[in-house]
mmCIF file of C-alpha atoms in Angstrom:
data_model
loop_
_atom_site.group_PDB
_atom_site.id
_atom_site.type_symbol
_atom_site.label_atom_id
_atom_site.label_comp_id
_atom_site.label_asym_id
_atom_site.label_seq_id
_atom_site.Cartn_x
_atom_site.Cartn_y
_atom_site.Cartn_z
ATOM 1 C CA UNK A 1 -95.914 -39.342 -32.496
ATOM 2 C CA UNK A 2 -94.585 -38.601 -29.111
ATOM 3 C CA UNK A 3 -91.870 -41.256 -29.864
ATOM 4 C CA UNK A 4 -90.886 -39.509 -33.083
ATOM 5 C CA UNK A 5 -90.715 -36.256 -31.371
ATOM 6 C CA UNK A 6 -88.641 -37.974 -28.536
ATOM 7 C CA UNK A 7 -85.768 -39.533 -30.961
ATOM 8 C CA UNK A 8 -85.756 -36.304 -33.004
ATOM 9 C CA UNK A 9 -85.029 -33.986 -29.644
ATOM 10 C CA UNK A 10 -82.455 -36.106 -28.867
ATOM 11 C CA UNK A 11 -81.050 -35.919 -32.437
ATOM 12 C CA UNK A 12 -80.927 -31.925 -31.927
ATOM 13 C CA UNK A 13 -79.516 -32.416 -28.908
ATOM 14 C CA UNK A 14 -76.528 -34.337 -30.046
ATOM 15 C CA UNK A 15 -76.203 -32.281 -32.981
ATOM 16 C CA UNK A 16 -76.199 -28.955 -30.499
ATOM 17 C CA UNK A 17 -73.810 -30.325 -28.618
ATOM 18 C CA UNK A 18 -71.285 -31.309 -31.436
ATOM 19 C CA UNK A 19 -71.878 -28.169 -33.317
ATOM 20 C CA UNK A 20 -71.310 -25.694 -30.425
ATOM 21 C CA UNK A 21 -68.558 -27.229 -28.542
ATOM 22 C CA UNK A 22 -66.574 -27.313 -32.254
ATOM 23 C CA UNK A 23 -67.506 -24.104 -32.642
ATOM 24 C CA UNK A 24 -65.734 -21.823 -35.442
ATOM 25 C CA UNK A 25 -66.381 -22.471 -39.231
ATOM 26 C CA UNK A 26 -68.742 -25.405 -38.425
ATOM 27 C CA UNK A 27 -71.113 -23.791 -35.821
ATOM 28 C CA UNK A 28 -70.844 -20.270 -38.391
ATOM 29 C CA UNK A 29 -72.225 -23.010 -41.515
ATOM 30 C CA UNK A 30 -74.523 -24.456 -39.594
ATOM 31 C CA UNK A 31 -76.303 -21.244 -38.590
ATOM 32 C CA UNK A 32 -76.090 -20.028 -42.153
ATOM 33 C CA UNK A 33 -77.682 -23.236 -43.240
ATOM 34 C CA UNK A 34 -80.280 -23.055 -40.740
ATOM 35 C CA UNK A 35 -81.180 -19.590 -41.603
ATOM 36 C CA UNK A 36 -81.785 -20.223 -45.121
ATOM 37 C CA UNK A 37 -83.905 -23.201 -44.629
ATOM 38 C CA UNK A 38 -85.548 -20.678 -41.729
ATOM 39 C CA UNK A 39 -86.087 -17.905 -44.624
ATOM 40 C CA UNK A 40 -87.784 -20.109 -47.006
ATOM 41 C CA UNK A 41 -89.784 -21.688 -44.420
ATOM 42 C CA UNK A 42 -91.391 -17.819 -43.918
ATOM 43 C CA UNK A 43 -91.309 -16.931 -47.161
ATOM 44 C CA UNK A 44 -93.358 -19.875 -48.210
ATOM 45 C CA UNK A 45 -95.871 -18.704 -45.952
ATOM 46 C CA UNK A 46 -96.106 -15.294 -48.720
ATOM 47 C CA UNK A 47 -95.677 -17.073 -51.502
ATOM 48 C CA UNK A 48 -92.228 -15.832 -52.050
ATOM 49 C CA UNK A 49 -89.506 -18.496 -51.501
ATOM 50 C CA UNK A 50 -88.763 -19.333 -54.897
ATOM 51 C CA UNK A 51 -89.487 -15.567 -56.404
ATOM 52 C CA UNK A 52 -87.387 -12.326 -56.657
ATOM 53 C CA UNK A 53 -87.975 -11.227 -53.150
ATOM 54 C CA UNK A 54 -87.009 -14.400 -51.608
ATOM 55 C CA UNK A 55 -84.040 -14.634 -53.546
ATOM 56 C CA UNK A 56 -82.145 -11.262 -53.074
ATOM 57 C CA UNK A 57 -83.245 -12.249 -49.038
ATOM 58 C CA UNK A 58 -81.003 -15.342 -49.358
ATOM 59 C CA UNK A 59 -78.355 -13.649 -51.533
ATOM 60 C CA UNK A 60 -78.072 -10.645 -48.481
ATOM 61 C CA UNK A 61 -78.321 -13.578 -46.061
ATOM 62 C CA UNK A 62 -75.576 -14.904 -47.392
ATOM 63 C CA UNK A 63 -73.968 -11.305 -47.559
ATOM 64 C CA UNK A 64 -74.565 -10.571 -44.334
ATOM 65 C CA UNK A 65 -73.109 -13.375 -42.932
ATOM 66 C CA UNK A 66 -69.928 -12.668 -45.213
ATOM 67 C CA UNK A 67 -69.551 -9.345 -43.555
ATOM 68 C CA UNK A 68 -69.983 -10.708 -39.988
ATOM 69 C CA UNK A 69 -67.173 -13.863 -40.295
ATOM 70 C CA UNK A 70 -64.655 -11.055 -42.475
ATOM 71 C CA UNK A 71 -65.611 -8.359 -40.142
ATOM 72 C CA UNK A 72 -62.462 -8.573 -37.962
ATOM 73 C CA UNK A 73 -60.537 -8.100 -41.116
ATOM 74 C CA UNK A 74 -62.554 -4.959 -43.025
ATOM 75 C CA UNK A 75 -61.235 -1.521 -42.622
ATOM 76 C CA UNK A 76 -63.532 1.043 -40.852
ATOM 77 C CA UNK A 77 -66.271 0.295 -37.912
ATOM 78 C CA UNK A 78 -68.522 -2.159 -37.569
ATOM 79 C CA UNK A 79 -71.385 -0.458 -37.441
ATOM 80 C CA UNK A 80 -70.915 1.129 -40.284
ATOM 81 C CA UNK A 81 -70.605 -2.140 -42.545
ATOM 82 C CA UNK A 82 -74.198 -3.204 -40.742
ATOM 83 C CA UNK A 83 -75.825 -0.116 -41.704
ATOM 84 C CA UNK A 84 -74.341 -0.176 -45.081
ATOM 85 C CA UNK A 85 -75.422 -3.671 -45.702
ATOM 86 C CA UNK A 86 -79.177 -2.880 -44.704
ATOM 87 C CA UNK A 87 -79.677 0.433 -46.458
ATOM 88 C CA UNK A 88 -78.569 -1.711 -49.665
ATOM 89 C CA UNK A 89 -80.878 -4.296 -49.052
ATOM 90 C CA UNK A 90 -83.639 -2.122 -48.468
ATOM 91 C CA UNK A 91 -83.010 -0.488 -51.916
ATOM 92 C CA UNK A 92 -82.554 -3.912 -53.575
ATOM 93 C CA UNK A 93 -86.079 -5.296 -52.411
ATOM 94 C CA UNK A 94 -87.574 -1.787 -53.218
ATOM 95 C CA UNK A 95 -86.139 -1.876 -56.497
ATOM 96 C CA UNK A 96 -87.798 -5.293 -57.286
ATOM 97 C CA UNK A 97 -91.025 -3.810 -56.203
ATOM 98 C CA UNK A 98 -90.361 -1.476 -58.598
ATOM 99 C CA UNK A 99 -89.273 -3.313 -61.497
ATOM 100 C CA UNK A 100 -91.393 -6.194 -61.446
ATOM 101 C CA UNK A 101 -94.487 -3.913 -60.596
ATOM 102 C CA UNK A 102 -97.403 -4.836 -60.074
ATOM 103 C CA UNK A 103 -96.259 -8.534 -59.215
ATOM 104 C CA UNK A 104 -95.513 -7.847 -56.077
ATOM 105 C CA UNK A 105 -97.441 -6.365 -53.097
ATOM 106 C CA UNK A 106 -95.732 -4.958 -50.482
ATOM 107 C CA UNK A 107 -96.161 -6.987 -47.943
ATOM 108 C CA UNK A 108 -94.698 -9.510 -49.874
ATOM 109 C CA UNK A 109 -91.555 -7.249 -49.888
ATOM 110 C CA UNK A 110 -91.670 -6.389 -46.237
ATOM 111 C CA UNK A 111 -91.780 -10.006 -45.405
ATOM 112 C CA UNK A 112 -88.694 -10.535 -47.638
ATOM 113 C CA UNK A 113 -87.154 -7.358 -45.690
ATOM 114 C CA UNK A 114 -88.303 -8.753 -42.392
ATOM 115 C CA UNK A 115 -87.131 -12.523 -42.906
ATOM 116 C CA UNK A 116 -83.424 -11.611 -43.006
ATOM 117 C CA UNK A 117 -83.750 -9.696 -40.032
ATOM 118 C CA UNK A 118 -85.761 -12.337 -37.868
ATOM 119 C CA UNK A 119 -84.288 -15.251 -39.095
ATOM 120 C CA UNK A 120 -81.058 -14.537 -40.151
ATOM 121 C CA UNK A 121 -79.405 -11.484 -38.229
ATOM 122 C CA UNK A 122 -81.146 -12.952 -34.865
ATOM 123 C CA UNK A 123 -79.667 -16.644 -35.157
ATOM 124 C CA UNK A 124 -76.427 -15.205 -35.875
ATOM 125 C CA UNK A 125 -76.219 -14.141 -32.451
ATOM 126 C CA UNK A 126 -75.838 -17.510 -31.328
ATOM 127 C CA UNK A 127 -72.371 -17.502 -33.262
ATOM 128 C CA UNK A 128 -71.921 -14.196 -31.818
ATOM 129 C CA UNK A 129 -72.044 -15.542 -28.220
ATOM 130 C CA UNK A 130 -69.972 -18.471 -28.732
ATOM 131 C CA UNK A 131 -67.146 -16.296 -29.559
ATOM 132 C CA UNK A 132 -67.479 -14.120 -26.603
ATOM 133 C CA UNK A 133 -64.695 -14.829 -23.588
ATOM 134 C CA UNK A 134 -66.188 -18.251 -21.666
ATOM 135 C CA UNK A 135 -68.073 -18.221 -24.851
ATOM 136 C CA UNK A 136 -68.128 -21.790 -25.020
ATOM 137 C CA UNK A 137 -70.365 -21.941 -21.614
ATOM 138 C CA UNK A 138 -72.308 -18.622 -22.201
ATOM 139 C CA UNK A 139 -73.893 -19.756 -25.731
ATOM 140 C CA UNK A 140 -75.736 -22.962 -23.556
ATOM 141 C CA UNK A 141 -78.160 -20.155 -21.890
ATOM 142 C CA UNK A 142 -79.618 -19.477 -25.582
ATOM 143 C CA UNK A 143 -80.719 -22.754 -25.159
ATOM 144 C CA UNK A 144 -80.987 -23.080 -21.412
ATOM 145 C CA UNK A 145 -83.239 -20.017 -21.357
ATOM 146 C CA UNK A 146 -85.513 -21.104 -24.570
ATOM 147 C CA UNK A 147 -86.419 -24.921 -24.350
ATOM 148 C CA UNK A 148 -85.631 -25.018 -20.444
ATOM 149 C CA UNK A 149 -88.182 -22.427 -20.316
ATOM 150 C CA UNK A 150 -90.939 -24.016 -22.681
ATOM 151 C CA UNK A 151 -90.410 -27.660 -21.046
ATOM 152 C CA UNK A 152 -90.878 -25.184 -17.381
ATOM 153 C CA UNK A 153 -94.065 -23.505 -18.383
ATOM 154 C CA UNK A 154 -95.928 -26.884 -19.823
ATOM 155 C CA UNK A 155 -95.430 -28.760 -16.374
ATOM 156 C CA UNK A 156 -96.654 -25.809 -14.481
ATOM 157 C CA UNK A 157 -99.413 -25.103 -16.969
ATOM 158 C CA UNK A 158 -100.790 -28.704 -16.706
ATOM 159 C CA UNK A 159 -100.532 -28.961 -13.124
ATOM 160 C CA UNK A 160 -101.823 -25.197 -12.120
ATOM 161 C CA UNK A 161 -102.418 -22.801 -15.223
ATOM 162 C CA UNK A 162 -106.076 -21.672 -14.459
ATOM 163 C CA UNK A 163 -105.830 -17.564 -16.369
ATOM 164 C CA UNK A 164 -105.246 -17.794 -20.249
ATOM 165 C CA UNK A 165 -101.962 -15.770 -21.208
ATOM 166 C CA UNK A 166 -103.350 -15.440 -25.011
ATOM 167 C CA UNK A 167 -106.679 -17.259 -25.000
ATOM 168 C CA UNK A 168 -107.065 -16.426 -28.735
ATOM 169 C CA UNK A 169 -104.060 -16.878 -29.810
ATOM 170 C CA UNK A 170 -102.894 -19.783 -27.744
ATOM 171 C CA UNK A 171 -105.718 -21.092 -25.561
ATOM 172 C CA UNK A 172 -103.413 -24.011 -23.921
ATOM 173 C CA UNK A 173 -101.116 -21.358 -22.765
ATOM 174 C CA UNK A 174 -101.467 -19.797 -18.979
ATOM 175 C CA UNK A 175 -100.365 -17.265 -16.886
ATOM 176 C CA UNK A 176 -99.248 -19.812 -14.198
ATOM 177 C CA UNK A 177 -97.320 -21.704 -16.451
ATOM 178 C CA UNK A 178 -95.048 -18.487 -18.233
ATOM 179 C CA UNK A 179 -94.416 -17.410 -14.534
ATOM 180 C CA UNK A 180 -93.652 -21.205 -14.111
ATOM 181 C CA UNK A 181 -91.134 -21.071 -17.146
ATOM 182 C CA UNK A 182 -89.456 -17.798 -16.199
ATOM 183 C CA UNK A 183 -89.049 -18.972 -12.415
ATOM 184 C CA UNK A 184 -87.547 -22.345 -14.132
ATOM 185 C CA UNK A 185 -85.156 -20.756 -16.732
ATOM 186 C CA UNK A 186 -83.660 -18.905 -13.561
ATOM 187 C CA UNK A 187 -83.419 -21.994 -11.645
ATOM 188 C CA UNK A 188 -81.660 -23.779 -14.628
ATOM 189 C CA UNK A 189 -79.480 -20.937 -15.099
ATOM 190 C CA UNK A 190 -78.148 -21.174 -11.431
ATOM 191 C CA UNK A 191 -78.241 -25.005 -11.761
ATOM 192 C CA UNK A 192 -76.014 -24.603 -15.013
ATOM 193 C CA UNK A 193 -73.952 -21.629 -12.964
ATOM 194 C CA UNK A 194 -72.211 -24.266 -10.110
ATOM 195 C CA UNK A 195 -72.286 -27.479 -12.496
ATOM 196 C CA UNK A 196 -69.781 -25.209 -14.550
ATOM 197 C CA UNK A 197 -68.431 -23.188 -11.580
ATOM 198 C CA UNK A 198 -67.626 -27.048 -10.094
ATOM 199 C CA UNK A 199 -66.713 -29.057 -13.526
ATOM 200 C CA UNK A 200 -65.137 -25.891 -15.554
ATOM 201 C CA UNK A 201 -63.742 -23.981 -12.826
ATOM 202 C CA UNK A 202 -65.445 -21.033 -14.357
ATOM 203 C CA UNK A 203 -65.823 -18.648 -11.868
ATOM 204 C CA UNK A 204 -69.351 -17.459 -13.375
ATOM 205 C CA UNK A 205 -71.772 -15.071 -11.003
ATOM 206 C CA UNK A 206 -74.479 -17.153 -10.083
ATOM 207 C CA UNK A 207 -76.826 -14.226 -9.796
ATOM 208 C CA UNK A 208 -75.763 -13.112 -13.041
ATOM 209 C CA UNK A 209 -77.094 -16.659 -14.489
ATOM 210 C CA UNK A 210 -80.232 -16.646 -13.103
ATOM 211 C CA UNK A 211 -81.303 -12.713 -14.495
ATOM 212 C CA UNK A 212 -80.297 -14.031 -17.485
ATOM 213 C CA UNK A 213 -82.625 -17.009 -16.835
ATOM 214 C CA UNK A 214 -85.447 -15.455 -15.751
ATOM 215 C CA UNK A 215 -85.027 -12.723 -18.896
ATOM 216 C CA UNK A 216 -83.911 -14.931 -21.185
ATOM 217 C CA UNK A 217 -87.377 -17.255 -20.312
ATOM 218 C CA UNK A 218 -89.484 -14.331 -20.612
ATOM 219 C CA UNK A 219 -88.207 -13.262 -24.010
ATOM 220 C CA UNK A 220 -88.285 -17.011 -25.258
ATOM 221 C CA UNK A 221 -91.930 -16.886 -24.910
ATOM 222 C CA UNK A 222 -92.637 -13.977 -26.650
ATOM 223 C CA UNK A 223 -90.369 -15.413 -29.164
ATOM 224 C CA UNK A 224 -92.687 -18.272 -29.388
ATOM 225 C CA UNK A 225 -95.871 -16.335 -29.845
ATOM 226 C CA UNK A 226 -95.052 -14.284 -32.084
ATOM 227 C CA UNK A 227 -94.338 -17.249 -33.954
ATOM 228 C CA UNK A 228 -97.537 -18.875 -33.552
ATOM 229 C CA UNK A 229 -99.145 -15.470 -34.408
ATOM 230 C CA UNK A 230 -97.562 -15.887 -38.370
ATOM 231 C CA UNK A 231 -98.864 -19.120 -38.561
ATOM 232 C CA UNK A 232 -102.267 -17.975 -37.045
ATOM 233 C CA UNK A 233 -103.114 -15.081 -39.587
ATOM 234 C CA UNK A 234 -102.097 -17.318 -42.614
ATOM 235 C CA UNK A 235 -103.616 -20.382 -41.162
ATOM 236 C CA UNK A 236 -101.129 -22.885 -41.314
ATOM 237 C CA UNK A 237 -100.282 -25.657 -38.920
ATOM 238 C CA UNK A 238 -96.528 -26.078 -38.862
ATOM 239 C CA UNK A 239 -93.624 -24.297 -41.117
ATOM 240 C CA UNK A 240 -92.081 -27.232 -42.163
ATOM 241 C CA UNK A 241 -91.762 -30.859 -42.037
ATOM 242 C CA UNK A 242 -88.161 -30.906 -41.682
ATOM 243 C CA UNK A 243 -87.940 -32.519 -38.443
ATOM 244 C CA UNK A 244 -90.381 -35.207 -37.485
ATOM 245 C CA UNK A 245 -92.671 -34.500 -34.692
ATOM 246 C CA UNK A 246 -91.396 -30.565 -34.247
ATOM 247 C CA UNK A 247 -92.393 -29.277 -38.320
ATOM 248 C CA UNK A 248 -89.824 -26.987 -39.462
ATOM 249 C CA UNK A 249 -87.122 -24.928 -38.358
ATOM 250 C CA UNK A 250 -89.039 -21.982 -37.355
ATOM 251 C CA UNK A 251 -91.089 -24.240 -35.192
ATOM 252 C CA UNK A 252 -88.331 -25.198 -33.222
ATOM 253 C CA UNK A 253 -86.378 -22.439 -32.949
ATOM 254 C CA UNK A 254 -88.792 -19.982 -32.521
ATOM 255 C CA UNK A 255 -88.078 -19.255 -29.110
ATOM 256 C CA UNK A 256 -84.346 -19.246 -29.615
ATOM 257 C CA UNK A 257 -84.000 -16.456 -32.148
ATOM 258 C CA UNK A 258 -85.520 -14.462 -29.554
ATOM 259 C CA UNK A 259 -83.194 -15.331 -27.381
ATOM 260 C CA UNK A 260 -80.093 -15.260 -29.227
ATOM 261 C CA UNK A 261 -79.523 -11.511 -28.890
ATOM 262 C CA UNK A 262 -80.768 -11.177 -25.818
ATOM 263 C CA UNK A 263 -78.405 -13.753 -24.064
ATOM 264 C CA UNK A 264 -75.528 -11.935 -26.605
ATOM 265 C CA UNK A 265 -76.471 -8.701 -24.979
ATOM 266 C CA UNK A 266 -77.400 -9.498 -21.379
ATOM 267 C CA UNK A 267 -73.759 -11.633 -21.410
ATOM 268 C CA UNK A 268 -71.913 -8.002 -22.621
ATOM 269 C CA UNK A 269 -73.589 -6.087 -19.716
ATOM 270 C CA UNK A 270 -73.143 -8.351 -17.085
#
């Protein structure tokens, strides 16, 4: 098991690393293909991945990643395209609630509502980074931030954690070990600040790098709760099998969707 785990990180590794360096079209595909595996790994978990709700969520999926590659190139503001694109969806899932009623409950349509937002629109932001200026550098702390953080807060949990963070939720979790993970991400962050300071000649703030560390680690791990939470209520082990030793895509990248915007964000302000 831990083997199969092993060779499959360092798959995803390789695979990062190809896929965001390229950037462009192939890093924008990617993401949408993630996020539509992502979408019907949730909506499995309602019973909706192959049913109307789940299927206008991967058509606006789709949509909404139209709107964000062609967005340069629309007339009018941003914003205003965004807003546009959920009021429609909104009506489209309410309409199938409608239509189709009583087939569907709502939760069942909030869940459809909610995967495009969680899954989709937050993974985007990865794409989103990697086209900001140094953009190429900045996208690594989505990653830095997330698995440097969990790897962080498992040492320090099994060598210290004593006080449960969630005892119900996740009972192998501590205190000492997310304070461990947020201290780490930071320490990464300045780590990853002078390799590319030295090797890229970037000219990065190392303070900057390790707020967005230690922020970045915190949010991760909410990210990765909330998660586990999903899985909890409906009593399911794993989203998916699609990568051996992990489960699915929302098992891996639960933590990074968090992230995502948050790195996006925190990389705009400072």
């Amino acid at each position: 098991m831990f083997r199969t785990r092993l060779l499959s990180g360092i798959l995803l590794i390789v695979i990062a690393l190809a896929v965001l360096i390229t950037g462009g079209p192939l890093l924008f595909g990617v993401l949408l293909l993630i996020s539509l595996i992502g979408m019907s790994e949730l909506y499995k978990v309602f019973g909706i991945a192959k049913k109307a709700p789940g299927i206008v969520g991967y058509i606006f999926a789709v949509l909404y990643y139209a709107i964000l590659y062609f967005e340069p190139q629309l007339p009018g503001e941003k914003v205003t395209w965004f807003m546009m694109f959920f009021m429609g969806y909104l009506i489209c899932q309410m309409a199938v609630l409608v239509f189709s009623y009583p087939k569907y409950n709502t939760q069942q349509i909030f869940a459809a509502f909610f995967g495009v937002l969680y899954v989709a629109v937050m993974l985007s932001y990865i794409y989103q980074t990697r086209l900001l200026e140094g953009g190429v550098f900045t996208v690594w702390l989505v990653f830095i931030c997330s698995w440097g953080c969990d790897t962080c807060a498992y040492c320090v949990g099994m060598l210290i954690g004593k006080h449960k963070m969630a005892p119900v939720l996740s009972p192998k979790k501590s205190v000492e070990g997310g304070i461990g993970g947020i201290l780490g991400a930071a320490l990464i962050g300045v780590l990853y600040a002078l390799a590319i300071n030295h090797w890229g000649n970037t000219g990065v703030a190392i303070v900057q790098y390790a707020v967005i560390g230690a922020v970045g680690g915190a949010i991760s791990q909410i990210g990765d709760l909330a998660a586990s939470a999903i899985k909890r209520y409906h009593n399911i082990k794993d989203y998916g099998k699609l990568i051996p030793g992990h489960g699915g895509i929302l098992d891996r990248f639960d933590s990074v969707i968090f992230t995502a915007p948050i790195i996006y964000y925190l990389a705009v302000l400072l």
